[in-house]
């Protein structure tokens, strides 16, 4: 069909290029399959075996990586985006105590790049393999007239599983419980529109060296979203609540798991805020309050546990930092002190 | 927080507006919940009970509605897009014999409209209720610098279930089997970039009356993607293969379910091609071959069954049209005669 003038290609949709990309994606996806992915997956959906998962509960979530894609595209470094996407989604269902089963992706752009899309999917497949999760399917779409030229969106959909009696939902949190923070690896996938507003998104700016970062700005901004699955898995039985610190920051996300009548008191001085957040705050003249609402400020996941379990939790998760405690309050809220 | 000058809002992301939209979405989603959606759904994921689904197989798929959104936005009629999205996804997993369990959506735009987003989600929730499927979660994202102003993308993720011995994968298709077509309701969700290239996307053009359509062009283009779940469900036990006719048309999709050594011979004269496709072909000077590769041409779903089951199938699905048969061939292909 190549070489022939096609009306659809002229309208900005190249079905032959899409088919070639899909072939490469299929190979990458196959590398993530475990025994639960049934052989002979049909063309219209992926098949996942439930055998042995009787009585469990499925946990599902959808999320994107926001405008971090713009930084990655500006620097031509898209491989990490797959880790951002998969790890963000897995952390979301981990917050309910679930382990991932399978993942589906959606990538759309004004024009599908035969160079970029396989690189991104390769990162997605690698992140899936590392987490023991099957890349069961996905969709790539060419959408002229919707996306800005050269831009793309990256969306993930995850399904995991948890035993019913092990669902973590924060309901058992009580006064006096301790709040532990796990360090983030950087901005993860939130606040990029604000960062771009402050620093711009030109390659020259992103490649600028900052002594306080010990490297280039773009390098710092592209650190992949950290996965907390393996680090928290051995200690999930000690955890009463988990908050994945994404959009809304510590106040917005921790508040969501607090029962009525309780608040979280967070000691900001209990961990060192990484230099990137100080740099953003200074350059953007952003208030500290808003910094905490937009960025994770160095804490990517929060766990709540009983004081009696603290020693055991710290033994299982040595890098956990005690950053606050649960107190009585009129309404669920997060107090930053 | 409203009234205060916020850096993040100035960067194009309004967290307060996003929170209001999310509140309305939660109410709409709740209207779709059945007993399997566990009470107290956590903030980081939806919980779906597997009780009683022992030994089943999950079927998952991801898809979007393409650039049909542009026509809907140009005419200010977005309610049908939810049906497009949900029905497209359900038809995809139906092609494997599966029934839907739950659905998640993703909506992203340069700017989230507090007017449009709830209208779209309302359509998604209504379509989910009609299909007996829970709207278990989703994500709305404001993405300045990625989407063109005023545009949005709409993505759906579906998970369904099928008994292992009832998976429909085309593997039992043999020479002499019959090919039955089910009428589409219009373009469904494919070929819109080509249509926009031909007719433009201005309101004036979309509101133009065409005698052959018996109505306005835009009205015809916005007919929601038809759902084949209820109509095919009683006859699934008679079906050896199902092809959902989406991007790639009858040749691209039917070919995917044919076993080695078999081809599908389709008699184009066995159904009447709806006027909209004739209009597109004439105005766009598109070859008939390409029309069949881009559009469904009036057939939205194809079922393959044994000749001995034809009478029973036609009794259960009276609107099914006999449009072809399975023949021997060197390689799987679709021959349009």
XYZ file of C-alpha atoms in Angstrom:
674
model
C 0.000 0.000 0.000
C 3.035 2.261 0.445
C 3.710 4.675 -2.383
C 0.054 4.896 -3.316
C -1.604 8.241 -2.641
C -4.132 7.602 0.074
C -6.808 10.058 1.149
C -6.586 8.960 4.805
C -2.806 9.443 4.902
C -3.272 12.851 3.307
C -5.749 13.633 6.112
C -2.962 12.982 8.610
C -3.618 9.338 9.538
C -1.092 6.778 8.293
C -2.625 3.322 8.831
C 0.440 1.483 7.467
C 2.801 3.270 9.877
C 0.345 2.539 12.699
C 0.360 -1.169 11.780
C 4.183 -1.289 11.839
C 4.245 0.405 15.246
C 1.625 -2.031 16.553
C 3.749 -4.988 15.432
C 6.709 -3.749 17.471
C 4.456 -3.076 20.452
C 3.130 -6.649 20.339
C 6.681 -8.020 20.615
C 7.463 -5.756 23.567
C 4.199 -6.665 25.296
C 4.889 -10.396 24.906
C 8.081 -9.975 26.948
C 5.921 -9.110 29.979
C 3.557 -12.087 29.818
C 3.332 -14.528 32.687
C 1.310 -17.768 32.775
C -1.931 -15.896 33.471
C -1.903 -14.220 30.078
C -3.625 -16.788 27.893
C -1.911 -17.832 24.693
C -3.648 -16.645 21.569
C -4.710 -13.278 22.934
C -7.441 -12.033 20.620
C -7.104 -8.929 18.544
C -9.899 -7.082 20.327
C -8.779 -7.522 23.927
C -6.265 -9.210 26.218
C -7.190 -12.365 28.151
C -6.108 -12.741 31.769
C -6.704 -15.916 33.772
C -8.327 -15.532 37.218
C -7.567 -19.133 38.298
C -6.624 -19.219 41.962
C -7.723 -15.655 42.651
C -11.036 -16.772 44.143
C -12.474 -14.423 46.726
C -10.084 -11.609 45.913
C -10.982 -8.060 45.073
C -9.822 -6.277 41.931
C -8.439 -2.764 42.249
C -8.326 -0.556 39.154
C -6.994 2.889 38.437
C -6.293 5.183 35.475
C -3.700 7.934 35.329
C -1.380 9.883 33.072
C 2.046 11.435 33.422
C 0.849 15.000 32.909
C 3.002 17.415 30.988
C 6.269 15.713 31.979
C 6.110 14.417 28.384
C 6.979 17.930 27.181
C 10.264 17.968 29.092
C 11.103 14.471 27.832
C 10.297 15.406 24.230
C 12.260 18.649 24.437
C 15.337 16.679 25.543
C 14.669 13.681 23.287
C 14.727 11.360 26.331
C 11.440 9.490 26.412
C 12.553 6.098 27.766
C 11.841 7.038 31.387
C 8.221 8.017 30.670
C 7.174 4.362 30.655
C 8.492 3.990 34.201
C 6.694 7.194 35.193
C 3.419 5.891 33.848
C 3.569 2.314 35.133
C 5.042 3.192 38.534
C 2.511 5.980 39.128
C -0.373 3.595 38.405
C 1.054 0.743 40.504
C 1.655 3.094 43.463
C -2.002 4.198 43.226
C -3.385 0.690 43.691
C -0.626 -0.164 46.176
C -2.186 2.546 48.364
C -5.156 0.151 48.744
C -2.864 -2.771 49.489
C -3.066 -4.267 45.984
C -0.429 -5.896 43.805
C -0.551 -5.335 40.052
C -1.908 -7.971 37.648
C -1.975 -6.229 34.295
C -1.561 -2.850 32.638
C -2.853 -1.212 29.445
C -1.491 1.949 27.886
C -2.859 4.637 25.596
C -0.571 6.885 23.569
C -1.938 9.587 21.319
C -0.257 12.291 19.294
C -0.872 14.551 16.368
C 1.478 12.259 14.430
C 2.679 8.844 15.657
C 6.455 8.780 15.517
C 7.908 5.428 14.465
C 10.997 6.410 16.404
C 9.472 7.637 19.670
C 6.487 5.330 20.250
C 8.498 2.069 20.405
C 10.982 3.764 22.776
C 8.159 4.765 25.102
C 6.487 1.341 24.942
C 9.857 -0.272 25.539
C 10.062 1.689 28.810
C 6.500 0.674 29.690
C 7.295 -3.002 29.046
C 10.500 -2.811 31.097
C 8.666 -1.168 34.012
C 5.939 -3.831 33.778
C 8.510 -6.644 33.837
C 10.258 -5.116 36.854
C 6.961 -4.970 38.737
C 5.805 -8.431 37.625
C 2.851 -6.985 35.770
C 1.640 -7.978 32.276
C 1.331 -5.357 29.555
C -1.972 -6.823 28.376
C -2.947 -4.319 25.737
C -3.198 -0.724 24.728
C -3.998 1.695 21.995
C -2.000 4.148 19.919
C -3.963 6.862 18.178
C -3.045 9.452 15.592
C -5.162 12.533 16.242
C -4.535 15.432 13.891
C -6.240 18.617 15.055
C -6.430 17.650 18.730
C -2.816 17.545 19.896
C -0.304 20.310 19.318
C 2.318 19.376 16.723
C 5.105 17.307 18.263
C 3.227 16.693 21.537
C 1.730 13.488 22.902
C -0.284 12.172 25.805
C 0.452 9.007 27.722
C -2.214 7.283 29.800
C -2.090 4.109 31.866
C -4.696 1.774 33.209
C -3.896 -0.774 35.877
C -5.736 -3.699 37.404
C -4.425 -5.305 40.562
C -5.676 -7.662 43.225
C -5.915 -7.691 47.011
C -7.336 -10.125 49.539
C -10.569 -8.728 50.900
C -9.370 -8.699 54.522
C -6.132 -6.984 53.518
C -7.634 -3.951 51.796
C -5.925 -0.830 53.157
C -8.388 2.049 53.339
C -7.395 4.156 56.326
C -10.570 3.293 58.259
C -8.616 1.806 61.208
C -6.450 4.918 61.634
C -6.776 6.343 65.171
C -5.437 9.121 67.358
C -1.759 8.672 68.168
C -0.919 6.668 65.042
C 2.369 7.554 63.416
C 2.924 8.985 59.958
C 5.913 7.722 58.005
C 7.210 9.169 54.776
C 9.123 7.461 51.984
C 11.470 9.656 49.950
C 10.495 10.535 46.391
C 13.013 10.452 43.554
C 12.111 13.973 42.405
C 8.915 15.576 41.112
C 7.541 12.186 40.034
C 4.681 13.147 37.687
C 3.218 16.289 39.234
C 3.659 20.026 38.922
C 5.232 20.069 35.475
C 2.991 22.793 34.079
C 4.135 25.094 36.868
C 7.780 24.118 36.365
C 7.496 24.822 32.636
C 5.939 28.206 33.404
C 8.881 29.090 35.628
C 11.828 27.704 33.656
C 10.378 27.464 30.159
C 10.763 24.314 28.145
C 13.601 25.143 25.818
C 16.394 22.647 25.531
C 18.964 25.309 26.428
C 17.221 26.044 29.723
C 16.725 22.389 30.544
C 20.381 21.600 29.899
C 21.583 24.392 32.196
C 23.756 23.182 35.083
C 22.706 24.115 38.608
C 25.326 23.672 41.330
C 22.644 23.054 43.975
C 21.271 20.165 41.875
C 24.709 18.826 41.049
C 23.525 18.470 37.460
C 21.318 19.819 34.727
C 17.750 20.912 35.433
C 16.269 18.591 32.785
C 18.086 15.584 34.216
C 16.572 16.311 37.626
C 13.100 16.843 36.152
C 13.169 13.574 34.219
C 14.000 11.254 37.118
C 11.394 8.496 36.841
C 8.517 8.227 39.287
C 9.664 5.856 42.011
C 7.930 2.499 42.564
C 7.096 1.679 46.199
C 5.781 -1.837 45.588
C 8.826 -3.916 46.531
C 9.908 -1.666 49.381
C 6.475 -1.650 51.072
C 5.264 -5.159 50.270
C 6.944 -6.849 53.271
C 5.369 -4.296 55.639
C 1.826 -3.980 54.253
C 0.388 -6.028 57.156
C 1.558 -3.288 59.556
C 0.011 -0.434 57.595
C -3.367 1.166 58.403
C -3.330 3.717 55.611
C -1.269 4.625 52.566
C -1.338 7.891 50.626
C 0.370 8.168 47.264
C 1.587 11.774 47.082
C 0.563 12.962 43.615
C -1.368 16.071 42.472
C -2.549 17.913 45.590
C 0.664 17.094 47.463
C 0.838 15.842 51.041
C -2.199 17.872 52.241
C -4.436 16.845 49.337
C -3.592 13.154 49.369
C -3.082 12.362 53.045
C -6.411 14.035 53.906
C -8.228 11.550 51.682
C -7.441 8.562 53.906
C -8.155 10.161 57.301
C -11.329 9.042 59.118
C -13.770 11.603 60.543
C -12.556 13.464 63.614
C -8.863 13.012 62.901
C -6.155 15.190 61.429
C -2.543 14.632 60.439
C 0.131 16.806 61.986
C 3.196 16.874 59.739
C 6.555 18.205 60.928
C 8.085 19.781 57.856
C 11.502 19.835 59.514
C 11.550 16.046 59.898
C 12.953 15.511 56.434
C 15.189 17.494 54.155
C 13.336 19.081 51.260
C 15.360 18.232 48.129
C 17.166 21.101 46.365
C 14.938 20.947 43.249
C 11.917 22.114 45.278
C 13.902 24.968 46.836
C 15.035 26.011 43.371
C 11.463 25.956 42.002
C 10.211 27.929 44.992
C 12.865 30.638 44.693
C 12.761 31.042 40.914
C 8.959 30.922 40.716
C 8.329 33.002 43.850
C 5.799 30.330 44.845
C 4.474 30.401 48.423
C 5.490 27.505 50.657
C 1.811 26.621 51.091
C 1.310 26.267 47.360
C 4.579 24.340 46.949
C 3.142 21.699 49.311
C -0.151 21.607 47.404
C 1.464 21.095 43.998
C 4.630 19.070 44.653
C 5.495 16.037 46.764
C 8.308 18.054 48.412
C 10.490 14.970 48.758
C 7.920 12.501 50.138
C 6.406 10.199 47.502
C 4.391 7.817 49.670
C 3.043 8.084 53.196
C 2.241 5.168 55.486
C 0.253 5.343 58.723
C 0.875 2.734 61.435
C 0.325 2.138 65.109
C 3.121 3.251 67.500
C 3.459 -0.366 68.673
C 4.413 -1.393 65.114
C 6.936 1.378 64.523
C 10.064 -0.627 65.373
C 8.971 -3.545 63.186
C 7.990 -1.219 60.319
C 11.338 0.594 60.460
C 13.122 -2.760 60.439
C 11.258 -3.845 57.308
C 11.403 -0.425 55.606
C 14.625 1.162 56.914
C 14.381 4.306 54.805
C 10.962 5.291 56.231
C 11.089 8.629 58.040
C 8.851 9.513 60.965
C 7.261 12.757 59.767
C 4.167 13.229 61.888
C 1.289 11.835 63.914
C -2.475 11.528 63.891
C -4.336 13.894 66.215
C -7.963 14.672 67.086
C -9.668 17.371 65.022
C -13.102 18.628 63.988
C -12.566 17.552 60.398
C -10.016 15.526 58.444
C -7.175 17.853 57.554
C -3.411 17.998 57.258
C -1.587 20.508 59.438
C 1.911 21.401 58.283
C 4.082 22.563 61.209
C -8.686 29.273 47.930
C -10.617 31.062 45.164
C -9.747 34.709 44.630
C -6.159 34.188 45.732
C -3.555 34.516 43.011
C -2.057 31.076 42.611
C 1.051 30.297 40.600
C -0.324 26.926 39.469
C -3.583 28.459 38.231
C -1.560 31.105 36.422
C 0.387 28.247 34.793
C -2.899 26.952 33.388
C -3.873 24.322 35.973
C -6.848 25.125 38.202
C -6.872 22.574 41.051
C -10.044 23.997 42.643
C -12.014 23.697 39.398
C -10.647 20.166 38.969
C -11.846 19.272 42.482
C -15.368 20.568 41.753
C -15.505 18.574 38.521
C -14.301 15.452 40.337
C -17.080 15.811 42.904
C -19.728 15.790 40.176
C -18.058 12.835 38.483
C -18.153 10.839 41.731
C -21.940 11.312 41.962
C -22.421 10.216 38.356
C -20.157 7.181 38.842
C -22.078 6.094 41.931
C -25.234 5.795 39.831
C -23.595 2.921 37.924
C -22.513 0.838 40.933
C -23.812 -2.674 41.404
C -23.204 -4.951 44.404
C -19.712 -5.890 43.179
C -18.427 -2.354 43.652
C -17.344 -2.359 47.283
C -18.643 0.406 49.512
C -15.998 2.870 50.574
C -14.083 2.880 47.314
C -10.668 4.281 48.113
C -9.368 7.496 46.668
C -6.518 5.832 44.795
C -8.446 3.122 42.982
C -11.821 1.423 42.571
C -12.554 -1.908 44.285
C -14.411 -4.625 42.409
C -15.467 -7.905 44.022
C -14.587 -11.139 42.171
C -16.816 -13.347 44.373
C -18.508 -16.015 42.280
C -16.340 -15.432 39.216
C -14.175 -18.475 39.942
C -12.496 -19.999 36.912
C -13.396 -17.116 34.623
C -11.056 -15.171 32.412
C -10.797 -11.378 32.420
C -10.809 -9.551 29.103
C -9.434 -6.003 28.954
C -9.220 -3.377 26.260
C -8.372 0.307 25.832
C -9.702 2.631 23.166
C -10.608 6.187 22.327
C -13.215 7.868 20.162
C -10.694 9.452 17.800
C -11.342 12.888 16.420
C -15.143 12.522 16.595
C -14.727 14.806 19.623
C -13.968 17.685 17.250
C -17.320 17.365 15.488
C -19.116 17.139 18.844
C -17.295 20.188 20.210
C -17.910 22.204 17.051
C -21.645 21.557 17.410
C -21.693 21.791 21.223
C -23.223 18.299 21.442
C -20.960 16.175 23.596
C -23.503 13.967 25.393
C -23.273 11.179 22.811
C -19.490 10.868 23.147
C -19.887 8.851 26.346
C -21.957 6.275 24.450
C -19.353 6.245 21.684
C -16.584 5.550 24.154
C -18.307 2.950 26.324
C -20.028 1.124 23.473
C -16.837 0.949 21.406
C -14.949 -0.603 24.332
C -17.741 -3.061 25.215
C -18.019 -4.198 21.586
C -14.269 -4.858 21.564
C -14.404 -7.322 24.463
C -17.744 -8.712 23.233
C -15.784 -9.853 20.170
C -14.061 -12.324 22.532
C -17.378 -13.408 24.026
C -17.001 -11.284 27.179
C -19.535 -9.265 29.137
C -18.440 -5.995 30.744
C -17.682 -5.721 34.468
C -16.279 -2.243 34.880
C -15.056 0.781 32.953
C -12.629 3.645 33.605
C -12.356 6.834 31.611
C -9.648 9.394 30.955
C -10.461 12.900 29.743
C -7.761 15.437 29.050
C -7.857 18.907 27.603
C -5.861 22.076 27.463
C -8.418 23.502 29.901
C -11.037 21.427 31.770
C -14.451 22.903 31.110
C -16.771 22.801 34.106
C -19.625 22.801 31.612
C -18.466 20.126 29.162
C -16.747 17.517 31.333
C -19.788 16.669 33.498
C -21.914 16.415 30.320
C -19.475 13.923 28.819
C -19.199 11.897 32.041
C -22.964 11.937 32.328
C -23.110 10.230 28.916
C -20.437 7.735 30.007
C -22.379 6.914 33.182
C -25.649 6.513 31.252
C -23.978 4.202 28.715
C -22.446 2.182 31.576
C -25.828 1.832 33.298
C -27.488 0.699 30.061
C -24.827 -1.983 29.599
C -24.829 -3.073 33.259
C -21.225 -1.987 33.702
C -19.771 -0.034 36.655
C -17.957 3.248 36.047
C -15.275 2.320 38.577
C -12.918 5.247 38.180
C -11.138 7.572 35.862
C -8.955 10.591 35.537
C -9.431 14.113 34.256
C -6.277 16.026 33.399
C -5.617 19.632 32.492
C -2.704 19.681 30.063
C -1.704 23.140 28.868
C 0.784 22.996 25.996
C -0.165 19.491 24.836
C -3.719 19.830 23.537
C -4.849 22.458 21.070
C -7.024 25.130 22.704
C -10.638 23.980 22.971
C -9.845 20.351 22.084
C -9.976 17.242 24.262
C -9.234 13.547 24.181
C -11.468 10.841 25.555
C -10.134 7.386 26.393
C -11.830 4.322 27.839
C -10.586 1.191 29.586
C -12.851 -1.799 29.974
C -12.585 -5.035 31.916
C -15.037 -7.837 31.255
C -15.321 -11.512 31.971
C -15.900 -14.708 29.998
C -16.054 -18.382 30.905
C -12.893 -20.070 29.711
C -14.736 -22.564 27.486
C -16.814 -19.769 25.954
C -13.977 -17.569 24.716
C -14.654 -16.664 21.089
C -11.386 -16.421 19.175
C -12.133 -17.550 15.630
C -9.994 -20.687 15.959
C -12.935 -23.019 15.158
C -13.826 -21.179 11.936
C -13.746 -23.545 8.928
C -14.387 -23.587 5.212
C -18.042 -23.096 4.367
C -18.895 -21.123 7.521
C -21.208 -18.188 6.992
C -20.460 -14.523 7.596
C -23.222 -12.395 9.054
C -23.189 -8.634 9.366
C -24.962 -6.414 11.869
C -25.853 -2.903 10.697
C -23.894 0.030 12.109
C -25.604 3.239 13.200
C -23.246 5.413 11.141
C -19.495 5.993 11.209
C -19.289 4.838 14.840
C -15.851 6.129 15.910
C -13.677 5.741 12.826
C -12.627 7.822 9.868
C -13.322 11.236 11.370
C -9.983 12.766 10.384
C -10.748 11.938 6.759
C -14.306 13.261 7.058
C -13.012 16.505 8.567
C -10.500 16.814 5.744
C -13.297 16.507 3.192
C -16.079 18.576 4.774
C -14.124 20.797 7.161
C -15.222 21.160 10.761
C -17.004 24.473 10.755
C -20.398 24.605 12.359
C -21.923 26.033 9.177
C -20.752 23.039 7.145
C -21.838 20.546 9.785
C -25.315 22.071 10.001
C -25.826 21.884 6.241
C -28.858 19.818 5.231
C -28.291 16.977 2.768
C -31.398 15.546 1.114
C -29.753 12.116 0.736
C -29.135 12.021 4.496
C -32.580 13.390 5.310
C -30.898 15.705 7.802
C -27.801 17.714 8.655
C -24.313 16.300 8.117
C -23.296 16.866 11.739
C -26.342 15.023 13.035
C -25.419 12.008 10.913
C -21.769 12.159 11.996
C -22.640 12.294 15.694
C -24.856 9.200 15.829
C -23.454 7.223 18.766
C -21.476 4.046 18.243
C -23.952 1.200 18.451
C -23.745 -1.393 21.241
C -24.055 -5.040 20.118
C -24.045 -6.603 23.581
C -27.765 -7.162 24.125
C -28.511 -8.087 20.538
C -25.734 -10.723 20.320
C -25.777 -12.086 23.858
C -28.543 -14.658 23.256
C -26.676 -16.031 20.227
C -23.064 -16.080 21.455
C -23.129 -19.884 21.852
C -23.675 -20.195 18.082
C -20.816 -17.890 17.141
C -17.330 -19.094 16.102
C -15.828 -15.662 15.530
C -16.728 -12.005 16.014
C -15.046 -8.992 14.433
C -15.790 -5.487 15.677
C -15.523 -3.291 12.569
C -13.421 -0.310 13.697
C -10.288 1.300 12.200
C -9.208 -0.849 9.261
C -12.795 -1.560 8.252
C -14.171 -4.974 7.266
C -10.916 -6.159 5.605
C -8.664 -5.094 8.488
C -10.799 -6.448 11.296
C -12.322 -9.611 9.835
C -8.865 -10.794 8.691
C -7.679 -10.767 12.299
C -9.958 -13.624 13.374
C -9.433 -15.933 10.371
C -7.366 -19.085 10.961
C -4.497 -19.998 8.625
C -5.544 -21.227 5.195
C -8.920 -19.490 5.176
C -10.248 -16.300 3.645
C -13.516 -14.408 3.884
C -15.459 -13.715 0.710
C -17.746 -10.728 1.244
C -20.545 -9.842 -1.180
C -20.709 -6.057 -1.114
C -24.133 -6.126 -2.774
C -25.640 -8.118 0.101
C -26.381 -4.998 2.124
C -27.189 -1.434 1.290
C -24.320 0.954 1.949
C -25.819 3.868 3.902
C -26.019 7.255 2.155
C -23.397 8.896 4.427
C -20.675 6.647 3.007
C -21.742 7.391 -0.577
C -21.645 11.091 0.222
C -18.142 10.864 1.751
C -16.904 8.841 -1.217
C -18.236 11.290 -3.796
C -17.203 14.497 -2.066
C -13.773 13.193 -1.069
C -13.092 11.357 -4.334
C -11.995 8.402 -2.185
C -11.517 5.030 -3.903
C -13.984 2.295 -2.964
C -11.070 0.184 -1.707
C -9.956 2.879 0.708
C -13.550 3.564 1.809
C -13.721 -0.081 2.969
C -10.375 0.210 4.780
C -11.312 3.353 6.703
C -15.072 3.089 7.331
C -17.408 0.329 8.473
C -19.554 0.945 5.349
C -22.734 0.083 7.223
C -21.614 -3.107 9.013
C -20.553 -2.541 12.637
C -20.054 -6.127 13.809
C -19.476 -9.382 11.958
C -20.319 -12.853 13.259
C -19.127 -16.139 11.773
C -21.230 -19.261 12.304
C -21.710 -22.742 10.919
C -24.323 -23.159 8.127
C -26.231 -25.600 10.360
C -26.720 -22.807 12.931
C -27.863 -20.141 10.483
C -31.604 -20.573 11.002
C -31.240 -20.513 14.793
C -28.885 -17.500 14.661
C -31.275 -15.559 12.396
C -34.138 -16.387 14.772
C -32.190 -15.002 17.737
C -30.692 -12.040 15.837
C -33.297 -11.195 13.173
C -31.462 -8.170 11.827
C -28.305 -10.151 10.966
C -27.570 -10.087 7.233
C -25.835 -12.919 5.391
C -22.943 -11.071 3.735
C -20.405 -13.730 2.854
C -18.749 -17.071 3.465
C -15.456 -18.591 4.509
C -13.382 -20.109 1.720
C -9.998 -21.819 1.388
C -7.026 -19.561 0.648
C -3.235 -19.452 0.886
C -3.343 -16.801 3.602
C -6.004 -15.159 5.775
C -7.539 -12.330 3.782
C -10.826 -10.641 3.045
C -12.013 -10.614 -0.561
C -14.614 -7.985 -1.381
C -16.752 -9.030 -4.369
